[in-house]
Tab-separated table of N, CA and C in Angstrom:
chain	number	residue	atom	x	y	z
A	1361	ALA	N	34.855	27.245	38.305
A	1361	ALA	CA	34.657	27.249	36.990
A	1361	ALA	C	33.542	26.227	36.644
A	1362	MET	N	33.649	25.077	37.413
A	1362	MET	CA	32.849	23.800	37.241
A	1362	MET	C	31.474	24.365	37.815
A	1363	GLU	N	31.616	24.905	38.943
A	1363	GLU	CA	30.225	25.195	39.575
A	1363	GLU	C	29.544	26.161	38.811
A	1364	ALA	N	30.215	27.146	38.275
A	1364	ALA	CA	29.621	28.237	37.342
A	1364	ALA	C	28.822	27.601	36.133
A	1365	ASN	N	29.563	26.552	35.785
A	1365	ASN	CA	28.727	25.911	34.362
A	1365	ASN	C	27.674	24.792	34.993
A	1366	GLU	N	27.535	24.474	36.111
A	1366	GLU	CA	26.538	23.475	36.759
A	1366	GLU	C	25.146	23.528	35.949
A	1367	PRO	N	24.555	24.951	36.143
A	1367	PRO	CA	23.454	25.054	35.364
A	1367	PRO	C	23.247	24.545	33.944
A	1368	LYS	N	24.309	24.881	33.304
A	1368	LYS	CA	24.612	24.483	31.888
A	1368	LYS	C	24.407	22.969	31.711
A	1369	ARG	N	25.100	22.573	32.346
A	1369	ARG	CA	25.386	20.963	32.474
A	1369	ARG	C	24.091	20.173	32.805
A	1370	ARG	N	23.505	20.728	33.797
A	1370	ARG	CA	22.267	20.092	34.132
A	1370	ARG	C	21.248	20.354	32.793
A	1371	LEU	N	21.222	21.552	32.233
A	1371	LEU	CA	20.383	21.810	31.261
A	1371	LEU	C	20.461	20.919	29.867
A	1372	ILE	N	21.835	20.577	29.831
A	1372	ILE	CA	22.162	19.446	28.962
A	1372	ILE	C	21.796	18.058	28.921
A	1373	ARG	N	21.862	17.831	30.400
A	1373	ARG	CA	21.506	16.263	30.854
A	1373	ARG	C	19.929	16.282	30.758
A	1374	ASP	N	19.267	17.406	31.085
A	1374	ASP	CA	17.970	17.189	31.004
A	1374	ASP	C	17.483	17.129	29.578
A	1375	ALA	N	18.202	17.919	28.451
A	1375	ALA	CA	17.784	17.877	27.373
A	1375	ALA	C	17.978	16.328	26.688
A	1376	LYS	N	19.128	15.696	27.119
A	1376	LYS	CA	19.542	14.421	26.513
A	1376	LYS	C	18.492	13.404	26.972
A	1377	ALA	N	18.182	13.620	28.332
A	1377	ALA	CA	16.868	12.491	28.977
A	1377	ALA	C	15.782	12.646	28.180
A	1378	LEU	N	15.291	13.897	27.910
A	1378	LEU	CA	14.246	14.231	27.181
A	1378	LEU	C	14.247	13.500	25.796
A	1379	ALA	N	15.320	13.630	25.226
A	1379	ALA	CA	15.408	13.132	23.534
A	1379	ALA	C	15.357	11.854	23.934
A	1380	LYS	N	15.817	11.168	24.783
A	1380	LYS	CA	15.718	9.625	24.972
A	1380	LYS	C	14.189	9.299	25.457
A	1381	LEU	N	13.821	9.948	26.177
A	1381	LEU	CA	12.239	9.580	26.268
A	1381	LEU	C	11.533	9.855	25.223
A	1382	ARG	N	11.643	10.823	24.333
A	1382	ARG	CA	10.919	10.710	23.115
A	1382	ARG	C	11.427	9.825	21.863
A	1383	LYS	N	12.593	9.267	22.251
A	1383	LYS	CA	12.792	8.378	21.249
A	1383	LYS	C	13.181	8.785	19.615
A	1384	ILE	N	14.221	10.210	20.162
A	1384	ILE	CA	14.551	11.019	18.969
A	1384	ILE	C	16.255	10.951	18.684
A	1385	THR	N	16.568	10.920	17.649
A	1385	THR	CA	18.097	11.081	17.349
A	1385	THR	C	18.739	12.573	18.011
A	1386	GLN	N	19.913	12.467	17.921
A	1386	GLN	CA	20.590	13.589	17.975
A	1386	GLN	C	20.218	14.483	16.925
A	1387	ALA	N	20.409	13.866	15.694
A	1387	ALA	CA	19.999	14.734	14.645
A	1387	ALA	C	18.831	15.282	14.474
A	1388	GLN	N	17.630	14.633	15.006
A	1388	GLN	CA	16.438	14.952	14.914
A	1388	GLN	C	16.286	16.169	16.045
A	1389	MET	N	17.093	16.008	17.012
A	1389	MET	CA	17.022	17.114	18.165
A	1389	MET	C	17.543	18.169	17.711
A	1390	ALA	N	18.870	18.170	17.116
A	1390	ALA	CA	19.603	19.141	16.411
A	1390	ALA	C	18.573	20.195	15.585
A	1391	ASP	N	17.868	19.305	14.755
A	1391	ASP	CA	17.012	19.821	13.565
A	1391	ASP	C	15.971	20.642	14.386
A	1392	GLU	N	15.216	20.049	15.410
A	1392	GLU	CA	14.287	20.771	16.086
A	1392	GLU	C	14.802	21.985	16.726
A	1393	MET	N	16.033	22.063	17.275
A	1393	MET	CA	16.571	23.257	17.770
A	1393	MET	C	16.836	24.196	17.011
A	1394	GLY	N	17.388	23.885	15.742
A	1394	GLY	CA	17.937	24.592	14.756
A	1394	GLY	C	19.522	24.909	14.579
A	1395	VAL	N	20.094	23.885	15.297
A	1395	VAL	CA	21.580	24.045	15.620
A	1395	VAL	C	22.188	22.802	14.646
A	1396	PRO	N	23.344	22.856	14.316
A	1396	PRO	CA	24.038	21.970	13.409
A	1396	PRO	C	24.062	20.611	14.340
A	1397	ARG	N	24.075	19.481	13.925
A	1397	ARG	CA	24.165	18.145	14.817
A	1397	ARG	C	25.425	18.187	15.339
A	1398	ARG	N	26.511	18.573	14.897
A	1398	ARG	CA	27.920	18.438	15.282
A	1398	ARG	C	28.049	19.519	16.550
A	1399	THR	N	27.320	20.411	16.566
A	1399	THR	CA	27.462	21.370	17.730
A	1399	THR	C	26.543	20.875	18.840
A	1400	LEU	N	25.303	20.309	18.703
A	1400	LEU	CA	24.735	19.697	19.720
A	1400	LEU	C	25.593	18.406	20.181
A	1401	GLU	N	26.176	17.668	19.378
A	1401	GLU	CA	27.043	16.751	19.822
A	1401	GLU	C	28.081	16.973	20.689
A	1402	GLU	N	28.906	18.208	20.630
A	1402	GLU	CA	29.671	18.702	21.195
A	1402	GLU	C	29.177	19.167	22.678
A	1403	TRP	N	28.081	19.567	22.684
A	1403	TRP	CA	27.353	19.970	23.638
A	1403	TRP	C	27.141	18.970	24.721
A	1404	THR	N	26.395	17.779	23.933
A	1404	THR	CA	25.794	16.664	24.961
A	1404	THR	C	27.042	15.921	25.081
A	1405	GLN	N	28.162	15.689	24.745
A	1405	GLN	CA	29.329	14.924	25.224
A	1405	GLN	C	30.404	15.996	26.161
A	1406	PHE	N	29.604	17.033	26.418
A	1406	PHE	CA	30.394	18.118	27.241
A	1406	PHE	C	31.974	18.561	26.866
A	1407	ARG	N	32.184	18.578	25.593
A	1407	ARG	CA	33.481	18.759	25.033
A	1407	ARG	C	33.352	20.460	24.844
A	1408	ARG	N	32.143	21.022	24.575
A	1408	ARG	CA	31.887	22.540	24.666
A	1408	ARG	C	30.545	22.582	25.415
A	1409	LEU	N	30.525	23.969	26.078
A	1409	LEU	CA	29.146	24.230	26.569
A	1409	LEU	C	28.684	25.177	25.840
A	1410	PRO	N	27.343	25.329	25.729
A	1410	PRO	CA	26.849	26.480	24.682
A	1410	PRO	C	26.956	27.948	25.402
A	1411	LYS	N	27.257	28.837	24.688
A	1411	LYS	CA	26.891	30.312	24.848
A	1411	LYS	C	25.795	30.870	25.205
A	1412	ALA	N	25.342	31.905	25.338
A	1412	ALA	CA	24.181	32.438	25.933
A	1412	ALA	C	23.060	32.029	24.742
A	1413	PRO	N	23.401	32.088	23.320
A	1413	PRO	CA	22.160	31.875	22.536
A	1413	PRO	C	21.827	30.454	22.630
A	1414	GLY	N	22.704	29.748	22.487
A	1414	GLY	CA	22.588	28.112	22.659
A	1414	GLY	C	22.135	27.697	23.934
A	1415	THR	N	22.529	28.224	24.979
A	1415	THR	CA	21.387	27.914	26.372
A	1415	THR	C	20.290	28.366	26.203
A	1416	THR	N	19.789	29.495	25.604
A	1416	THR	CA	18.420	29.906	25.419
A	1416	THR	C	17.791	28.743	24.334
A	1417	LEU	N	18.362	28.425	23.297
A	1417	LEU	CA	17.588	27.489	22.525
A	1417	LEU	C	17.408	25.932	23.234
A	1418	LEU	N	18.545	25.555	24.251
A	1418	LEU	CA	18.433	24.240	24.599
A	1418	LEU	C	17.039	24.443	25.638
A	1419	ARG	N	17.236	25.583	26.530
A	1419	ARG	CA	16.225	25.752	27.601
A	1419	ARG	C	14.912	25.921	27.075
A	1420	ARG	N	14.679	26.536	25.653
A	1420	ARG	CA	13.115	26.457	25.061
A	1420	ARG	C	12.968	25.185	24.619
A	1421	TRP	N	13.810	24.454	24.146
A	1421	TRP	CA	13.265	23.211	23.592
A	1421	TRP	C	13.073	22.048	24.613
A	1422	VAL	N	13.872	22.276	25.925
A	1422	VAL	CA	13.463	21.332	27.147
A	1422	VAL	C	11.956	21.874	27.500
A	1423	GLU	N	11.811	23.232	27.561
A	1423	GLU	CA	10.497	23.427	28.289
A	1423	GLU	C	9.164	23.119	27.052
A	1424	GLN	N	9.516	23.285	25.891
A	1424	GLN	CA	8.670	22.908	24.917
A	1424	GLN	C	8.257	21.501	25.073
A	1425	HIS	N	9.036	20.570	25.132
A	1425	HIS	CA	8.693	19.318	25.035
A	1425	HIS	C	8.649	18.565	26.492
A	1426	ARG	N	9.124	19.401	27.404
A	1426	ARG	CA	8.789	18.907	28.754
A	1426	ARG	C	7.172	18.728	29.011
A	1427	GLU	N	6.499	19.837	28.386
A	1427	GLU	CA	5.101	19.828	28.646
A	1427	GLU	C	4.320	18.982	27.928
A	1428	ALA	N	5.029	18.277	26.847
A	1428	ALA	CA	4.449	17.334	26.019
A	1428	ALA	C	4.528	15.988	26.794
A	1429	LEU	N	5.328	15.872	27.903
A	1429	LEU	CA	5.509	14.542	28.475
A	1429	LEU	C	5.167	14.720	30.064
A	1430	PRO	N	4.157	15.609	30.463
A	1430	PRO	CA	3.970	15.706	31.725
A	1430	PRO	C	3.920	14.561	32.711
A	1431	ASP	N	3.459	13.376	32.192
A	1431	ASP	CA	3.367	12.269	33.298
A	1431	ASP	C	4.385	11.413	33.300
A	1432	ILE	N	5.448	11.638	32.611
A	1432	ILE	CA	6.890	11.008	32.626
A	1432	ILE	C	7.914	12.088	33.065
A	1433	TRP	N	7.723	13.150	33.009
A	1433	TRP	CA	8.959	14.167	33.315
A	1433	TRP	C	8.242	14.693	34.802
A	1434	PRO	N	9.417	14.623	35.714
A	1434	PRO	CA	9.011	15.230	37.154
A	1434	PRO	C	9.102	16.590	37.128
């Protein structure tokens, strides 16, 4: 089960790192994604993993903001 969830875990780690680089709060990040802050908190602390819709929101958010930081993001 852990191996099956690794892509989601990596996506969450990327999202957390990107938010840190952008110097935004979890509340701002959740607002940009359109999810409750508490939900995002559960994901970022790995207490819960997002289901398909949440994974899609995270992926889109990461892709959108990764483009804004091309010099910093590998």
